PDB file of C-alpha atoms in Angstrom:
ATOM      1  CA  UNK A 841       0.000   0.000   0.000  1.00 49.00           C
ATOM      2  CA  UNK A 842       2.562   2.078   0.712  1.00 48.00           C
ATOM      3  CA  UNK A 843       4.522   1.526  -2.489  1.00 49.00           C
ATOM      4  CA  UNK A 844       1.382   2.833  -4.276  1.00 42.00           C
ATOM      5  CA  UNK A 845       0.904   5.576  -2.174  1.00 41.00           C
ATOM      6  CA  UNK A 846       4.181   6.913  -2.910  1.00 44.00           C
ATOM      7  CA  UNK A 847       4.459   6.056  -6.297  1.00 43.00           C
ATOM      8  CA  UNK A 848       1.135   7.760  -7.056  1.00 40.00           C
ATOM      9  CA  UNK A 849       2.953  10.680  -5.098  1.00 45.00           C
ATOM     10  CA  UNK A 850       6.087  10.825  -7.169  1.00 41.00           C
ATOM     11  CA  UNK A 851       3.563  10.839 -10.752  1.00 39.00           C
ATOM     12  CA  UNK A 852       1.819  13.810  -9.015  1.00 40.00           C
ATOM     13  CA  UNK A 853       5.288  16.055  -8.636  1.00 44.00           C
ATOM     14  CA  UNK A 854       6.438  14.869 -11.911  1.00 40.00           C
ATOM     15  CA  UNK A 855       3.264  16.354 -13.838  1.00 37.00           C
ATOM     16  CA  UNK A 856       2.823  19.286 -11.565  1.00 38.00           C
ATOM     17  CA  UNK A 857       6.460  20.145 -12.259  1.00 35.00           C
ATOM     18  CA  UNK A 858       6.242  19.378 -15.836  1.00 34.00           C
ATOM     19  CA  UNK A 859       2.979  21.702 -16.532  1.00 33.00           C
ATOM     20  CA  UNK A 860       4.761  24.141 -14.341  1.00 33.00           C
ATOM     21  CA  UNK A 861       7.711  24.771 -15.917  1.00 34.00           C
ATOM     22  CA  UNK A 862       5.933  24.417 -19.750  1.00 36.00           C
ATOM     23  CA  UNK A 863       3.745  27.247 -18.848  1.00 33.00           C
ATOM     24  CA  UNK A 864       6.227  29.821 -17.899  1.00 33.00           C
ATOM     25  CA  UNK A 865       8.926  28.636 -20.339  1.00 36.00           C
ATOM     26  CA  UNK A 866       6.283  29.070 -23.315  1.00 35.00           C
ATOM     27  CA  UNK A 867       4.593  31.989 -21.713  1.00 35.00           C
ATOM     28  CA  UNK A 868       6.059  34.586 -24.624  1.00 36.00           C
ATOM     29  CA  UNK A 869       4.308  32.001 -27.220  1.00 38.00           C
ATOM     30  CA  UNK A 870       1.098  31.560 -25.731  1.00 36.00           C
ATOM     31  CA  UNK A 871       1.152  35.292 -25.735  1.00 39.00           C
ATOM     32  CA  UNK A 872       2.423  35.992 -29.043  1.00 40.00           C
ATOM     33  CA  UNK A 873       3.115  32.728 -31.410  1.00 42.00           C
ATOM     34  CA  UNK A 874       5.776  32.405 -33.291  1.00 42.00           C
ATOM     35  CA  UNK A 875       5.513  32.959 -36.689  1.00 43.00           C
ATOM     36  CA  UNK A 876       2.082  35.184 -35.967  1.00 42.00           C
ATOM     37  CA  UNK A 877       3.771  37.496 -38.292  1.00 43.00           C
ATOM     38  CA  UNK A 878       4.045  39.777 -35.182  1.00 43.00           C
ATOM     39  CA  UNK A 879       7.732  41.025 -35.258  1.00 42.00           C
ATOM     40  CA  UNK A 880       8.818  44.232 -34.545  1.00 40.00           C
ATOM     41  CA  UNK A 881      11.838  44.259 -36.426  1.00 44.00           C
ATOM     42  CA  UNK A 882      13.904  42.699 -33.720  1.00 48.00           C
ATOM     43  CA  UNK A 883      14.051  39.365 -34.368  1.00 52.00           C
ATOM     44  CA  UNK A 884      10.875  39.538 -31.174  1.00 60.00           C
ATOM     45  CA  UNK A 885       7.872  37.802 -30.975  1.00 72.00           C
ATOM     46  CA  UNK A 886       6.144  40.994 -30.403  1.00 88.00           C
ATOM     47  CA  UNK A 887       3.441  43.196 -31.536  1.00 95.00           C
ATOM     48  CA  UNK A 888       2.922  46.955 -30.099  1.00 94.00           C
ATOM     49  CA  UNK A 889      -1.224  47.860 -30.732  1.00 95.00           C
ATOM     50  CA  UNK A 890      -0.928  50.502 -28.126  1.00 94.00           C
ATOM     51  CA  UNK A 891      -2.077  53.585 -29.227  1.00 94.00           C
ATOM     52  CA  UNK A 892      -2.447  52.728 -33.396  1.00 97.00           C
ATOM     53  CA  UNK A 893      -2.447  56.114 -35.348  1.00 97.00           C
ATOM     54  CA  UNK A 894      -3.016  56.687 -38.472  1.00 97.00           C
ATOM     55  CA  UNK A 895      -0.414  58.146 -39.940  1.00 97.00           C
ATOM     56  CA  UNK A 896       2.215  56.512 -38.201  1.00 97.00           C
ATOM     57  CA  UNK A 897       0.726  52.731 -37.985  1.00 97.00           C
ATOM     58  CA  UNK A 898      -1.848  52.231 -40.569  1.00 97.00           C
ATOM     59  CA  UNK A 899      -1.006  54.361 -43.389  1.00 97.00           C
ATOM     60  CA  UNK A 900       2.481  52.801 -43.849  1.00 97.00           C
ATOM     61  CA  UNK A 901       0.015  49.317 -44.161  1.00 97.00           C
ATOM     62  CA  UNK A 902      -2.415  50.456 -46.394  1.00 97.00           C
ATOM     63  CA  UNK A 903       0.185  52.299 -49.031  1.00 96.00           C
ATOM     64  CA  UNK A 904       2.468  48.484 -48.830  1.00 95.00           C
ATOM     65  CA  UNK A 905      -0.455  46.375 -48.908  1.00 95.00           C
ATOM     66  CA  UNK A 906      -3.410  48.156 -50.788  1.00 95.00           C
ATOM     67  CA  UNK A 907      -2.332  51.005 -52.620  1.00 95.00           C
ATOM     68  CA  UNK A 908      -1.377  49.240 -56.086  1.00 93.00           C
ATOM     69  CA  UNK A 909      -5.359  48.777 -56.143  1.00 94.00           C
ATOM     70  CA  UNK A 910      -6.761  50.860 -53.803  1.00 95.00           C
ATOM     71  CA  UNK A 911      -4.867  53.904 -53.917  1.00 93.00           C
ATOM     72  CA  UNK A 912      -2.865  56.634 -55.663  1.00 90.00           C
ATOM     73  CA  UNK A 913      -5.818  56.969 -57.811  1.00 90.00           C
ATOM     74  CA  UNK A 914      -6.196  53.402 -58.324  1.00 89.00           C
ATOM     75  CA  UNK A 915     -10.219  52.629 -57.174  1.00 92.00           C
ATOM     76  CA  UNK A 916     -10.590  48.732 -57.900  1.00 93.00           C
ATOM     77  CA  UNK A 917     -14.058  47.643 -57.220  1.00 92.00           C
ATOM     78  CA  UNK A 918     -15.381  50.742 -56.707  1.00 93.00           C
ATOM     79  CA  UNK A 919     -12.957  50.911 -53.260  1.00 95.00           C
ATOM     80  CA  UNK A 920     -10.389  53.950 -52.941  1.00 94.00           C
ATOM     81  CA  UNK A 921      -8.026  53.935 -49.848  1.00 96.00           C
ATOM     82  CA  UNK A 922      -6.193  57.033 -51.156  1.00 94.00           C
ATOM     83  CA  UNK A 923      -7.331  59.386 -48.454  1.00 96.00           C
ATOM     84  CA  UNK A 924      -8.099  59.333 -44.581  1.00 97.00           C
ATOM     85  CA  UNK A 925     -11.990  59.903 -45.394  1.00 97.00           C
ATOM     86  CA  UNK A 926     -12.449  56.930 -47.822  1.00 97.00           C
ATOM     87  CA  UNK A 927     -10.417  54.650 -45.060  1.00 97.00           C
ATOM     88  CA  UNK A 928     -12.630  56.047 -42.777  1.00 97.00           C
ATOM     89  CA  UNK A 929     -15.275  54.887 -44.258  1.00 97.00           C
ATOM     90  CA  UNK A 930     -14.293  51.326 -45.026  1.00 97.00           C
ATOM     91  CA  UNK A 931     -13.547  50.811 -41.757  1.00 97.00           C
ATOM     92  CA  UNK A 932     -16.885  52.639 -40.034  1.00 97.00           C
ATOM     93  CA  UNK A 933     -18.974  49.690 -42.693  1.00 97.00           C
ATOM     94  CA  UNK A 934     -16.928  46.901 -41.623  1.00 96.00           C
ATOM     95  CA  UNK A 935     -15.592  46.314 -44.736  1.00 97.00           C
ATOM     96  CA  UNK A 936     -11.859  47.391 -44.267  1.00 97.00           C
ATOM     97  CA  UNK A 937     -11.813  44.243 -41.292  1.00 97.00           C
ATOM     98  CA  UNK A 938     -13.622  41.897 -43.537  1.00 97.00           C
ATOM     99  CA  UNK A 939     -11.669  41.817 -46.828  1.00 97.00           C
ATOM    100  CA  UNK A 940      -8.531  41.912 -44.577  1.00 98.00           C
ATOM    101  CA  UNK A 941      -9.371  39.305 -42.233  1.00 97.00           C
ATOM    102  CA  UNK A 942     -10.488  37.394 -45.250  1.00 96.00           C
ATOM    103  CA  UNK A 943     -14.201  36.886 -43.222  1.00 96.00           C
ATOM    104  CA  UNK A 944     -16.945  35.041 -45.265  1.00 97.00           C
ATOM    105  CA  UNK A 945     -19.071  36.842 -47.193  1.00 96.00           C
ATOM    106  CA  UNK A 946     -16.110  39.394 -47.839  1.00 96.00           C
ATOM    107  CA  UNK A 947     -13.504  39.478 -50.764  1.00 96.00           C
ATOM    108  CA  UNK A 948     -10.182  38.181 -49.371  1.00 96.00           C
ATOM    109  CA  UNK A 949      -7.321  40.926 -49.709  1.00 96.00           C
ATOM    110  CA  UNK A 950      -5.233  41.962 -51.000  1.00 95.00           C
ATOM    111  CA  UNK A 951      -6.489  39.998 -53.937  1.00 92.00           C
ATOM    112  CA  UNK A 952      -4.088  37.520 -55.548  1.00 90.00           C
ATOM    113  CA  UNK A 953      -1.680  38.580 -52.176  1.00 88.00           C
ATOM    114  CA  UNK A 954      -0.473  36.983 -49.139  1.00 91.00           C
ATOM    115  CA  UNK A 955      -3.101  37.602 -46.253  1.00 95.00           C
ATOM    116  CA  UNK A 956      -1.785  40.334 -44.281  1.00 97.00           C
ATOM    117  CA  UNK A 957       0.538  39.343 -41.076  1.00 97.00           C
ATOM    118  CA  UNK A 958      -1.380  38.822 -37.804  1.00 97.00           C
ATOM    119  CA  UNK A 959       0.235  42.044 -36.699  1.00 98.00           C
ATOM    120  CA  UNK A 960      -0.712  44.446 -39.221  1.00 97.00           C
ATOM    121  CA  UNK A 961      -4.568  43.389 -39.244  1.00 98.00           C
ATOM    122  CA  UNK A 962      -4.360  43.298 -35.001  1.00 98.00           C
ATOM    123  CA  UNK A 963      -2.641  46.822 -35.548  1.00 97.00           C
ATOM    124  CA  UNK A 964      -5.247  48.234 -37.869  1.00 98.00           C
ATOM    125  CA  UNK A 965      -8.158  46.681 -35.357  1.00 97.00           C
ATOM    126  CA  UNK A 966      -6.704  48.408 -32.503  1.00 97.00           C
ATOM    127  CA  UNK A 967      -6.776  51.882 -34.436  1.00 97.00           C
ATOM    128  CA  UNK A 968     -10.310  51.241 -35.591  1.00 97.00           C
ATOM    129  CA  UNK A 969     -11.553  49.728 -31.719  1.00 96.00           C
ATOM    130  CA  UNK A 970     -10.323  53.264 -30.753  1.00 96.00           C
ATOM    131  CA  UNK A 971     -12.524  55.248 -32.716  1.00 97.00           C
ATOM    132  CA  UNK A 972     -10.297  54.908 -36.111  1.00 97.00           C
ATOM    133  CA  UNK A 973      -8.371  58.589 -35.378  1.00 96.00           C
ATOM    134  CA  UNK A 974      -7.227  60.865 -38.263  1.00 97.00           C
ATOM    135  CA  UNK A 975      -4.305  60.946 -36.007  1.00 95.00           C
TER     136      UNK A 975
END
């Protein structure tokens, strides 16, 4: 009896120890995956949302990502992301989070493209969840 007893004892430190140390050595991944597409440049695993501007965070995405359609005169499908009101707009509608998230019912973009990186559609939620700034 005893043998079980402490055998069943020893299996309960072993997994306690194992789930232990798994969740605070993976802790970074759990909170930002590798290969989310996150990055910052750095080689890191993360991705700054905190305080998304236009200018500064989404504008760089759009002209990368969407402009060769979208912009610079360029109005594909009737959709022109060449100015701060006509973003505005898209995003107000839904329809800026829908073609980029590649949602159903929604055109997946940027068409022909690689889905944008994790990062850069969390980056462009975060500027819209906070009222989507001319900023």
């Amino acid at each position: 009896m005893k043998k079980v007893f402490f055998s069943l004892i020893a299996v309960a430190i072993a997994c306690s120890t194992i789930i232990v140390s798994c969740s605070k050595s993976n802790e970074q991944d759990v909170v930002n995956p590798p290969g989310n597409g996150g990055g910052n440049g750095g080689g890191g695993n993360t991705c700054d949302t905190v305080n998304m501007k236009y200018a500064a965070d989404v504008l760089p995405i759009l002209q990368s990502s969407c402009y060769s359609c979208h912009g610079n005169g360029n109005v594909s499908g009737g959709v022109s992301l060449g100015s701060y009101a006509s973003v505005k707009t898209q995003a107000d509608n839904g329809n800026l989070i829908g073609v980029i998230t590649h949602a159903a019912g929604y055109p997946a973009m940027p068409q022909g493209g690689a889905k944008l990186s994790d990062c850069n559609i969390n980056k462009i939620k975060a500027w819209i969840a906070r009222g989507a700034q001319n900023n």
